[in-house]
CSV table of C-alpha atoms in Angstrom, one decimal:
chain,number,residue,atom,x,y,z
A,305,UNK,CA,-26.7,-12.0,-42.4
A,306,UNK,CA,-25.3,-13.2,-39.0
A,307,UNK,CA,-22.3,-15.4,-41.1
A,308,UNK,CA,-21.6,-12.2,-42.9
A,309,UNK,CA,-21.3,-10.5,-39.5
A,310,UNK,CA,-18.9,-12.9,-38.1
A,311,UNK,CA,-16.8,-13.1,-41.1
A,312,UNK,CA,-16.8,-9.1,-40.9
A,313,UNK,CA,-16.1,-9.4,-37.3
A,314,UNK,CA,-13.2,-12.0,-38.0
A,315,UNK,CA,-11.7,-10.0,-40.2
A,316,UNK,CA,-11.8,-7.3,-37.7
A,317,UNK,CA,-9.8,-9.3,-35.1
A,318,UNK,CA,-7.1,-10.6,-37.5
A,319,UNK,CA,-6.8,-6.9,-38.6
A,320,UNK,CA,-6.4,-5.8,-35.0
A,321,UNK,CA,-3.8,-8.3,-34.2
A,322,UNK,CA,-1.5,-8.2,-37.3
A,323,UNK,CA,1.3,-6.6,-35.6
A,324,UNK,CA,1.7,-9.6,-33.6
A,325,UNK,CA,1.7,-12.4,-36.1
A,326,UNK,CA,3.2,-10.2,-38.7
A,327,UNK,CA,6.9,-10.6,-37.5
A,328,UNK,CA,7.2,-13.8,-37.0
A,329,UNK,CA,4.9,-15.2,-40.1
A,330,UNK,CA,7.3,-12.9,-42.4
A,331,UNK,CA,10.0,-14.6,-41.6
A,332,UNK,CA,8.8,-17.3,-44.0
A,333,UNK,CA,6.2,-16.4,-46.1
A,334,UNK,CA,7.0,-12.9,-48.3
A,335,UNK,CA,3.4,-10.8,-47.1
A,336,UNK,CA,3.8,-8.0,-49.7
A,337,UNK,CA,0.5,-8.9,-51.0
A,338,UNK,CA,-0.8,-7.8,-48.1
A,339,UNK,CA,0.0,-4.0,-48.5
A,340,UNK,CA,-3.1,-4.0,-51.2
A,341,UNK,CA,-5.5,-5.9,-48.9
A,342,UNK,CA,-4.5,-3.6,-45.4
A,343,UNK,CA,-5.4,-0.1,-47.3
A,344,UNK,CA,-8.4,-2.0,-48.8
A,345,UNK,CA,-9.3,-3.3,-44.9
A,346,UNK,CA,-9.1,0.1,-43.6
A,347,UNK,CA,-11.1,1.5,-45.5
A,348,UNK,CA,-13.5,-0.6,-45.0
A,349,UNK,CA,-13.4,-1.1,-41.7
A,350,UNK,CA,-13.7,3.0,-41.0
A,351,UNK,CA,-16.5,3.7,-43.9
A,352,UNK,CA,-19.3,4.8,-42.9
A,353,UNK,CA,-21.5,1.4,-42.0
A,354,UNK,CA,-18.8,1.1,-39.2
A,355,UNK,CA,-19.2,4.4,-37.6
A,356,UNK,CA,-20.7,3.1,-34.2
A,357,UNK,CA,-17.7,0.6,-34.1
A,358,UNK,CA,-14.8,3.4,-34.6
A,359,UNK,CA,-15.7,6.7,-34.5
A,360,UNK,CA,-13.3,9.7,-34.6
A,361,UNK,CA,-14.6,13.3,-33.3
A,362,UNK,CA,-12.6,16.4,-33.3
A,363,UNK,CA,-12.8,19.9,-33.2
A,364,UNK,CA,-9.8,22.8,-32.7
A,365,UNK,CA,-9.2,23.4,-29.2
A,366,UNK,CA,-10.0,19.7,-27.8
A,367,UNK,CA,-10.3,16.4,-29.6
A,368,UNK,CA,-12.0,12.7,-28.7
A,369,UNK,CA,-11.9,9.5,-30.6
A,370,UNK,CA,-13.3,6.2,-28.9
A,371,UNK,CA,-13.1,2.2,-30.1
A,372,UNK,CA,-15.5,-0.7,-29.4
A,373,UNK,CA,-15.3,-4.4,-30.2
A,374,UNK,CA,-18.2,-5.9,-31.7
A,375,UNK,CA,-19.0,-7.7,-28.3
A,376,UNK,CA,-19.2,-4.9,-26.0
A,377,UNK,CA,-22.5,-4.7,-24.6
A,378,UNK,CA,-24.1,-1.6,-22.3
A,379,UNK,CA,-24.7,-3.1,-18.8
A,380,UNK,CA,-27.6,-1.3,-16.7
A,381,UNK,CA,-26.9,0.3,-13.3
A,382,UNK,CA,-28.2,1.1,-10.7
A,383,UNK,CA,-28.5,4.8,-9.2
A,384,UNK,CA,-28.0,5.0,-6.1
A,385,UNK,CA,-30.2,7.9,-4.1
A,386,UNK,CA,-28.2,10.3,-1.7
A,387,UNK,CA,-30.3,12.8,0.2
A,388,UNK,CA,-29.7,16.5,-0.9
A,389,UNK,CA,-28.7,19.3,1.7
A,390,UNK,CA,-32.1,21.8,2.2
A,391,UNK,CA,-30.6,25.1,0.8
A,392,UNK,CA,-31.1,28.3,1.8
A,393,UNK,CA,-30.7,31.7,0.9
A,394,UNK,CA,-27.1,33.2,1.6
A,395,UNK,CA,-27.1,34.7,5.0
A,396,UNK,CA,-23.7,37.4,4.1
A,397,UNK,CA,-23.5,37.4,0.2
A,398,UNK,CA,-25.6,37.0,-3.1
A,399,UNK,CA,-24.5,33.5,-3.7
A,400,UNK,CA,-24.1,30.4,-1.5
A,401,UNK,CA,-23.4,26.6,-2.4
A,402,UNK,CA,-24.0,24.2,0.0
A,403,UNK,CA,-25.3,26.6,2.3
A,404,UNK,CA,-21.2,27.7,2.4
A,405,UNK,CA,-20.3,31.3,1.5
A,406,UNK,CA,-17.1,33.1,0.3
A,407,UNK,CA,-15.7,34.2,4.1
A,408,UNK,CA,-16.8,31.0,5.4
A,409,UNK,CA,-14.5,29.3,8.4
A,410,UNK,CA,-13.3,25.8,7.9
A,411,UNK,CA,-14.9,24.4,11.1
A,412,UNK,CA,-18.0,25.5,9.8
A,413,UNK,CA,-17.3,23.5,6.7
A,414,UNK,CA,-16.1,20.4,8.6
A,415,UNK,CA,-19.3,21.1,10.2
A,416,UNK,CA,-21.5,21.0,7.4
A,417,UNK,CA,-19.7,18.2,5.2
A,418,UNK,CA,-17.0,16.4,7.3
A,419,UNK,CA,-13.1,16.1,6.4
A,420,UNK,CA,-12.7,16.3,2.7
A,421,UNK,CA,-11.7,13.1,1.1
A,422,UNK,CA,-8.8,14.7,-1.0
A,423,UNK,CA,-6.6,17.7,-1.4
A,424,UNK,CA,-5.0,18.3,-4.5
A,425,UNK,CA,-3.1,22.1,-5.8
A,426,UNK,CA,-4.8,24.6,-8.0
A,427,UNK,CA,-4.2,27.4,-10.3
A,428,UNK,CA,-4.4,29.9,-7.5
A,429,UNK,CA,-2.0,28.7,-5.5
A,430,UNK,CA,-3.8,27.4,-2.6
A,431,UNK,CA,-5.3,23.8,-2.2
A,432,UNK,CA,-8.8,22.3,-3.5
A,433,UNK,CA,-9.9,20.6,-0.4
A,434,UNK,CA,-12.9,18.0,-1.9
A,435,UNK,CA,-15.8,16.8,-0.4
A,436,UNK,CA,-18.7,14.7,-1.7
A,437,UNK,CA,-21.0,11.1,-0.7
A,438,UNK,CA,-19.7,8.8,-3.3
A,439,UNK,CA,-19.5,11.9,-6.0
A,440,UNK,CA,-22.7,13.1,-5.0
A,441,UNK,CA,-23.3,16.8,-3.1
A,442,UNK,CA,-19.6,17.6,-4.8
A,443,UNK,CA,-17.7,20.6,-3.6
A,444,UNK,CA,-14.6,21.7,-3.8
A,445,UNK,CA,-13.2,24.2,-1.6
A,446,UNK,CA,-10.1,26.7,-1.5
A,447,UNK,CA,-9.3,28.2,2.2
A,448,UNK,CA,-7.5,31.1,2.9
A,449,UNK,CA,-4.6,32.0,5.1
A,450,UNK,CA,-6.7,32.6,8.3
A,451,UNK,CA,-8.6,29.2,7.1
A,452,UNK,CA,-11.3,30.9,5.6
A,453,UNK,CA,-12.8,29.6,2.4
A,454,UNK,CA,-11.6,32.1,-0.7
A,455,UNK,CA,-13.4,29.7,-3.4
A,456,UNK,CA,-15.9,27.7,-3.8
A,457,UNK,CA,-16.9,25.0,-6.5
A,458,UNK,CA,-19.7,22.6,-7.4
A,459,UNK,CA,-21.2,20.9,-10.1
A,460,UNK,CA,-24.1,19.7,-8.4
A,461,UNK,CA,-27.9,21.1,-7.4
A,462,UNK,CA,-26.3,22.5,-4.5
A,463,UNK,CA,-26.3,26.4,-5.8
A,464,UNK,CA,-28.5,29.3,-3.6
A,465,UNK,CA,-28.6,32.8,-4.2
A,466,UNK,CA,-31.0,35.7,-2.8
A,467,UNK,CA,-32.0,36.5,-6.9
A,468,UNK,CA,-33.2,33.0,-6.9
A,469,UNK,CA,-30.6,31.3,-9.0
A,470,UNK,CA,-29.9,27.4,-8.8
A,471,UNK,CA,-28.5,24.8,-10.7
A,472,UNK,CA,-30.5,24.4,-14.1
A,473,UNK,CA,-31.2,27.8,-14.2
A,474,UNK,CA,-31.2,29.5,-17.8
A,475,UNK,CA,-28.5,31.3,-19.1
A,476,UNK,CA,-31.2,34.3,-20.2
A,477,UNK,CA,-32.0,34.8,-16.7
A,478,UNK,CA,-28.6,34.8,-15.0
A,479,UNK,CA,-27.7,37.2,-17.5
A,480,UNK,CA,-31.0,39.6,-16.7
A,481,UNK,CA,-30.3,39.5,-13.5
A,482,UNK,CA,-26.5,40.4,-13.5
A,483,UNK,CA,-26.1,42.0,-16.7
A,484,UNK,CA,-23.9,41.8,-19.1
A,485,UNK,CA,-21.3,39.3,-18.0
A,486,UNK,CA,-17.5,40.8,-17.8
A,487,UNK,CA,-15.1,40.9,-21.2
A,488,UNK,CA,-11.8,41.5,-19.4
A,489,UNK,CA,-10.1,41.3,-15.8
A,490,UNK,CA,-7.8,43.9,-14.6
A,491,UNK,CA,-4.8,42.9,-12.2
A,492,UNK,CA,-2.8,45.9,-11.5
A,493,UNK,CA,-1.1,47.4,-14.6
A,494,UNK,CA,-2.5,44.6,-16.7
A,495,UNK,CA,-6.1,43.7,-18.0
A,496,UNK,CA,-6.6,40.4,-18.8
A,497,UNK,CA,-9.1,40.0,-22.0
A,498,UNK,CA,-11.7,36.7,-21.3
A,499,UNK,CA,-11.8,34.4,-24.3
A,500,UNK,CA,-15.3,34.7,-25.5
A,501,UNK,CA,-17.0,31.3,-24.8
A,502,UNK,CA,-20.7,30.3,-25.2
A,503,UNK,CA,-19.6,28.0,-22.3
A,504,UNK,CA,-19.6,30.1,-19.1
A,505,UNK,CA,-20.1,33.7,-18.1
A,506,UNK,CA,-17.8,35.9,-15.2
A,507,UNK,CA,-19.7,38.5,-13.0
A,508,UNK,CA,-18.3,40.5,-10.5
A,509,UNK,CA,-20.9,39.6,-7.3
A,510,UNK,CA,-20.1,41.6,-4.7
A,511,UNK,CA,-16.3,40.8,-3.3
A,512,UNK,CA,-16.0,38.3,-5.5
A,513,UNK,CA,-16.0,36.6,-8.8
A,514,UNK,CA,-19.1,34.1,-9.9
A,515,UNK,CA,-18.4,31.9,-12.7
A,516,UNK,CA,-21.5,30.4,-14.2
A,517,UNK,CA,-20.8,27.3,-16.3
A,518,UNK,CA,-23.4,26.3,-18.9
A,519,UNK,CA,-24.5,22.9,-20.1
A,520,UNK,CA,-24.7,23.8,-24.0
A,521,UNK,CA,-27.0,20.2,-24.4
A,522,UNK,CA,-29.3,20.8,-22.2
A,523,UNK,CA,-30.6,24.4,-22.9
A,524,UNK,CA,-27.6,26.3,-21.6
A,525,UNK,CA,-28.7,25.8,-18.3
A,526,UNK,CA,-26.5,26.5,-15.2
A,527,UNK,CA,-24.6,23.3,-14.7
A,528,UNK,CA,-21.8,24.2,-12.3
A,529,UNK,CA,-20.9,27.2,-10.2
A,530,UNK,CA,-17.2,28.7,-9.2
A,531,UNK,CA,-17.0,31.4,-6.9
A,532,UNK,CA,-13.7,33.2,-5.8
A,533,UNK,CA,-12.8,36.2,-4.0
A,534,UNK,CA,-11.8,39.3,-5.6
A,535,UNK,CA,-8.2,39.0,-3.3
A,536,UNK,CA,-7.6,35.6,-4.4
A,537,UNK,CA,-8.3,36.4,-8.4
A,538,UNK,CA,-5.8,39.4,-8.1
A,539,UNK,CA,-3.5,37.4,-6.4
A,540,UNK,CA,-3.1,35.0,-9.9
A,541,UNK,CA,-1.1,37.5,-11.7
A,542,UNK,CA,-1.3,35.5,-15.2
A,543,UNK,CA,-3.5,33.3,-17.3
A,544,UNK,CA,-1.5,30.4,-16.5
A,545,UNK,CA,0.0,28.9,-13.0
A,546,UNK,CA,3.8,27.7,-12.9
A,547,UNK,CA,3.3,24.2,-14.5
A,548,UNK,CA,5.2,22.3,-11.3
A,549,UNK,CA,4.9,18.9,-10.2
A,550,UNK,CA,2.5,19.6,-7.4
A,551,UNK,CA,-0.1,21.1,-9.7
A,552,UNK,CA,0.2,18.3,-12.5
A,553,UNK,CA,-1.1,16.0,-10.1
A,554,UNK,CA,-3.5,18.4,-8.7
A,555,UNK,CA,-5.3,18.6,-12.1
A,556,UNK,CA,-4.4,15.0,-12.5
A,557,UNK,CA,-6.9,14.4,-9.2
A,558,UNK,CA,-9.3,17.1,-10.1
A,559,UNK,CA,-10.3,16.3,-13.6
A,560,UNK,CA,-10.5,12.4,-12.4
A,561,UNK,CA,-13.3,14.0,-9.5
A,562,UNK,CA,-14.6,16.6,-11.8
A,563,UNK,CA,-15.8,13.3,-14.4
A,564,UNK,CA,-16.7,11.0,-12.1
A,565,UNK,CA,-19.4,14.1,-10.3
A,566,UNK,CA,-20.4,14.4,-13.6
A,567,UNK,CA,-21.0,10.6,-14.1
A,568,UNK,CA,-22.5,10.1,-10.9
A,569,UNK,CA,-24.7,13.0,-12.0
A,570,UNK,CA,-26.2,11.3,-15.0
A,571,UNK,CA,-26.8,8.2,-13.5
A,572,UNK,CA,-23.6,6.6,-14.0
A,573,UNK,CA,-21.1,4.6,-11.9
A,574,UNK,CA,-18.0,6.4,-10.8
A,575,UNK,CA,-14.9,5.2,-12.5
A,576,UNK,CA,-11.4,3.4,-11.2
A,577,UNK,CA,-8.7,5.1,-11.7
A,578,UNK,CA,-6.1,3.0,-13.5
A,579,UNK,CA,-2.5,4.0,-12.7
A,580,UNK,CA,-1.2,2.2,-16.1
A,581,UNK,CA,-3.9,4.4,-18.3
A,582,UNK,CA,-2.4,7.2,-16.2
A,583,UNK,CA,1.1,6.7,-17.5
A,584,UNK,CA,0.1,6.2,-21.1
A,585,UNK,CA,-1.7,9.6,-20.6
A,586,UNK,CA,1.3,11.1,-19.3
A,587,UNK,CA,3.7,10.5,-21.5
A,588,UNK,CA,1.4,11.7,-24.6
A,589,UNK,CA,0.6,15.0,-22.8
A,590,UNK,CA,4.5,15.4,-22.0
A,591,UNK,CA,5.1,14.2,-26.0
A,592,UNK,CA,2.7,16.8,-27.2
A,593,UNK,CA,3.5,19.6,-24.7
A,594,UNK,CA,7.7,19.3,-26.1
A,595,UNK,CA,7.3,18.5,-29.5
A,596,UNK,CA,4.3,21.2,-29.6
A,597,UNK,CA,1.7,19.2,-31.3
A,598,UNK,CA,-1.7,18.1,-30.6
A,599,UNK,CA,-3.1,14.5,-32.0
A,600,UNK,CA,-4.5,11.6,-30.7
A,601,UNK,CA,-1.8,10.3,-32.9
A,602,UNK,CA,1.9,10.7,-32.1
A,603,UNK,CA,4.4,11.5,-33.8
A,604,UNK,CA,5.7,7.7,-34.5
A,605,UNK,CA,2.2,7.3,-35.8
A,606,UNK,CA,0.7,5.9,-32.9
A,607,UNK,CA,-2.9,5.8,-32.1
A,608,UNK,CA,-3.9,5.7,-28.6
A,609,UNK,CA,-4.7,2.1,-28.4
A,610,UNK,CA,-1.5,1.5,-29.9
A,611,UNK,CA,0.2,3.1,-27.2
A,612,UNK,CA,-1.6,1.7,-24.6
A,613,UNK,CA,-0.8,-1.8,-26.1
A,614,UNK,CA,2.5,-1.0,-26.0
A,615,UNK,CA,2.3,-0.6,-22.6
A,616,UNK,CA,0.7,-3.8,-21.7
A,617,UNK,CA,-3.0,-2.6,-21.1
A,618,UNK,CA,-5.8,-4.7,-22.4
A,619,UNK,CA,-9.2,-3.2,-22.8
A,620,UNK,CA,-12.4,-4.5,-24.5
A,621,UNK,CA,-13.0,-0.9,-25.0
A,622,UNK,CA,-11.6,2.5,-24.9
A,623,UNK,CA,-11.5,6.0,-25.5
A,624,UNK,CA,-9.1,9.2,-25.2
A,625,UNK,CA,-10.1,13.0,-24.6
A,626,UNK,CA,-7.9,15.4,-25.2
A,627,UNK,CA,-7.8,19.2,-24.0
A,628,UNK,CA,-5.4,22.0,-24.7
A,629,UNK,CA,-4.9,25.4,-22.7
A,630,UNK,CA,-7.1,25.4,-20.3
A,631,UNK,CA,-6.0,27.2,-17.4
A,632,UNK,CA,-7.9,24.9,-14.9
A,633,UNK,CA,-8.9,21.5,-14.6
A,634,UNK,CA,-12.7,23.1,-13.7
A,635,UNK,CA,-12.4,24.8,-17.6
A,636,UNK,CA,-10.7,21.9,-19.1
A,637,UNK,CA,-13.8,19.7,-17.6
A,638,UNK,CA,-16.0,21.8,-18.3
A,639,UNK,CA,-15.3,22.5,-21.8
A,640,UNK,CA,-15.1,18.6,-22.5
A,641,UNK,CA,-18.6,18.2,-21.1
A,642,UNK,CA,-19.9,21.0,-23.7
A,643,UNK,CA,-18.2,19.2,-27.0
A,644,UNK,CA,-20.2,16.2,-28.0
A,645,UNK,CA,-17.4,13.6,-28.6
A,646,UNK,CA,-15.8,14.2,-25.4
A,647,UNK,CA,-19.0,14.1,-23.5
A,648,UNK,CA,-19.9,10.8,-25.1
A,649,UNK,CA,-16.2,9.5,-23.8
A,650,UNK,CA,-17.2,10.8,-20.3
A,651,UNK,CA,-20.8,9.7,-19.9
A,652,UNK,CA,-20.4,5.9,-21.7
A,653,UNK,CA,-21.8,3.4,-19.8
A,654,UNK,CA,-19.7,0.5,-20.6
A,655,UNK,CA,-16.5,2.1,-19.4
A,656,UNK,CA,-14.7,1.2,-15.8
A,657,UNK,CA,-11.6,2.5,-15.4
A,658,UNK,CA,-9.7,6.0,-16.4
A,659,UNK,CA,-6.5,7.5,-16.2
A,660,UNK,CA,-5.4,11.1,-16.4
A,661,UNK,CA,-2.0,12.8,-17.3
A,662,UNK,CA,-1.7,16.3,-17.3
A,663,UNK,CA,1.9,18.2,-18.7
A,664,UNK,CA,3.2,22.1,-19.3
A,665,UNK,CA,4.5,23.4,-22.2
A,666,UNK,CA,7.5,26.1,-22.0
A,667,UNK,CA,4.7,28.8,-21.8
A,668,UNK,CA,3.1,26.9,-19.0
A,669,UNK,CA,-0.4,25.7,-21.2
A,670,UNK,CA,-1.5,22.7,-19.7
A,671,UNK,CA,-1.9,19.6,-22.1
A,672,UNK,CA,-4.7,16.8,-20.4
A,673,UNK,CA,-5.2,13.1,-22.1
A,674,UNK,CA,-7.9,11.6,-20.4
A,675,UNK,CA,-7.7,7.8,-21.3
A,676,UNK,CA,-10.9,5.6,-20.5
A,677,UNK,CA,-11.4,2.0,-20.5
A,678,UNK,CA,-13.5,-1.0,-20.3
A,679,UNK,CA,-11.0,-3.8,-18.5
């Protein structure tokens, strides 16, 4: 059984590296007999016995597909404890997270959690100012002109509220105790009609918006928490942000944050961001978002590890997430998380590195490639 394994497994490897020796072997030898033996190979090699080896999983607003070699093995790791904030109940609204409130000044927050280690543009025009302990305790937060905070985000157990809501909370009782959760948003002369999405709700708390996220695999429990107020949601007159420069790389940043919290949050090492991953991720968000199309494979044919090849990355193993229309990089992240081939990408333990690229299309939907790696 083992010989059969290795001759599978050398098989494998000569199959993976036929573009290189192809060329130059052709040059002598006529390889037309091969054409029968490649389909053959294929099909072999993607049947069903080889699922765990390459698996493809896609579904229509988002889509993940991940390889392994045969010698990739799951290393253990350690988590690392961080000590969680004592949380109390709001002092001026319904909802607090980190003991930090909509209205909140920024001293108070420097106070509370120190300078924030990044700041990065969102979809509201203002800036995501991020703070965390090695992606643990993870906030982000928006400020205001006067340098108050106008939104808050985390993804963490770091969620308060006078009702008695918290992070793993049920989606049955958030919705007892606020109701039915909103179907539309009206900004001035226009109403805005919410996608319906077993993913999060939207309640109007107060002055401000609370978006409840949900983790779909584990109960629909509450697994993150945005909260904005109401002056800031007007003030985003459309769906989508004008897809600039500034705010590529903002969801660029964010979405790298966003997945390593998560990691970090299921017992998993942060990633390395890998600025070469990052190109190749680019350029295929930027391919699909002009040629309006949306494939893990291009339109040359080109599979993701094919293009990162061709770019001079080697991996023992990788993976590629793709998301489409999101208005955020918090909904794109969040969505990923709640579609099983796409959380497997993010929570695999044998991956180090990861590199985001983020493009607009002419109506200024947001096309993200996520591309992971094991260097």
């Amino acid at each position: 059984m083992k010989r059969f394994f290795l001759f599978i497994l050398l098989l494998f490897t000569i199959y993976l590296a036929k573009p290189y020796w192809e060329k130059p072997v052709s040059q002598y030898i006529d390889l037309s007999f091969l054409d029968s033996v490649d389909h053959k190979l294929e099909a072999f090699l993607t049947s069903e016995p080889f699922e765990t080896t390459v698996h493809f999983i896609s579904d229509q607003a988002d889509k993940a597909i991940l390889f392994f070699l045969a010698d990739t093995n799951v290393q253990d790791h350690e988590v690392k404890n961080v000590e969680k904030p004592t949380l109390k109940e709001p002092e001026t609204s319904q909802i607090s997270i980190h003991n930090l409130e909509i209205g909140t000044a920024e001293e108070s927050v420097i106070a509370t959690l120190g300078e924030p280690l990044q700041i990065s543009h969102n979809e509201y025009g203002t800036n995501w100012s991020t703070y965390h302990q090695d992606y643990h305790n993870f906030v982000m937060i928006s400020y205001d002109n006067e340098r108050k905070v106008n939104a808050i985000y985390t993804n963490d157990d770091l969620i308060s509220s006078d009702a008695g809501i918290q992070y793993g909370t049920s989606k049955t009782v958030v919705r007892k105790i606020y109701g039915e959760p909103l179907t539309e948003i009206r900004k001035g002369l226009h109403i805005y009609i919410l996608q319906d999405s077993e993913g999060f709700d939207l309640f109007k708390v107060g002055d401000m918006y609370a978006y409840f996220f949900y983790d779909l695999h584990q109960e629909e429990m509450v697994t993150a928490v945005q909260l904005v107020a109401s002056s800031l949601e007007h003030s985003k007159s459309g769906i989508y942000a004008q897809g600039n420069d500034e705010l590529r790389k903002g969801f660029e940043i964010q979405l790298f944050d966003l997945t390593n919290a998560a990691r970090v949050r299921h017992g998993l090492p942060a990633l390395k961001w890998e600025e070469n991953a990052a190109h190749t991720a680019l350029l295929h968000s930027i391919d699909m978002a002009e040629h309006n199309y949306f494939s893990h494979e291009n339109l040359a044919g080109l599979s993701p590890f094919d293009r990162m090849k061709a770019d001079g990355i080697t991996f023992r193993a990788a993976g590629e997430n793709l998301a489409y229309g999101q208005s955020s990089s918090i909904f794109a992240h969040e969505g990923l998380m709640n579609s099983k081939g796409h959380r497997e990408n993010i929570l695999q333990d044998i991956y180090s590195h990861l590199g985001i690229g983020v493009a607009f299309n002419e109506q200024e939907q947001p096309y993200y490639t996520e591309n992971f790696l094991l260097k």
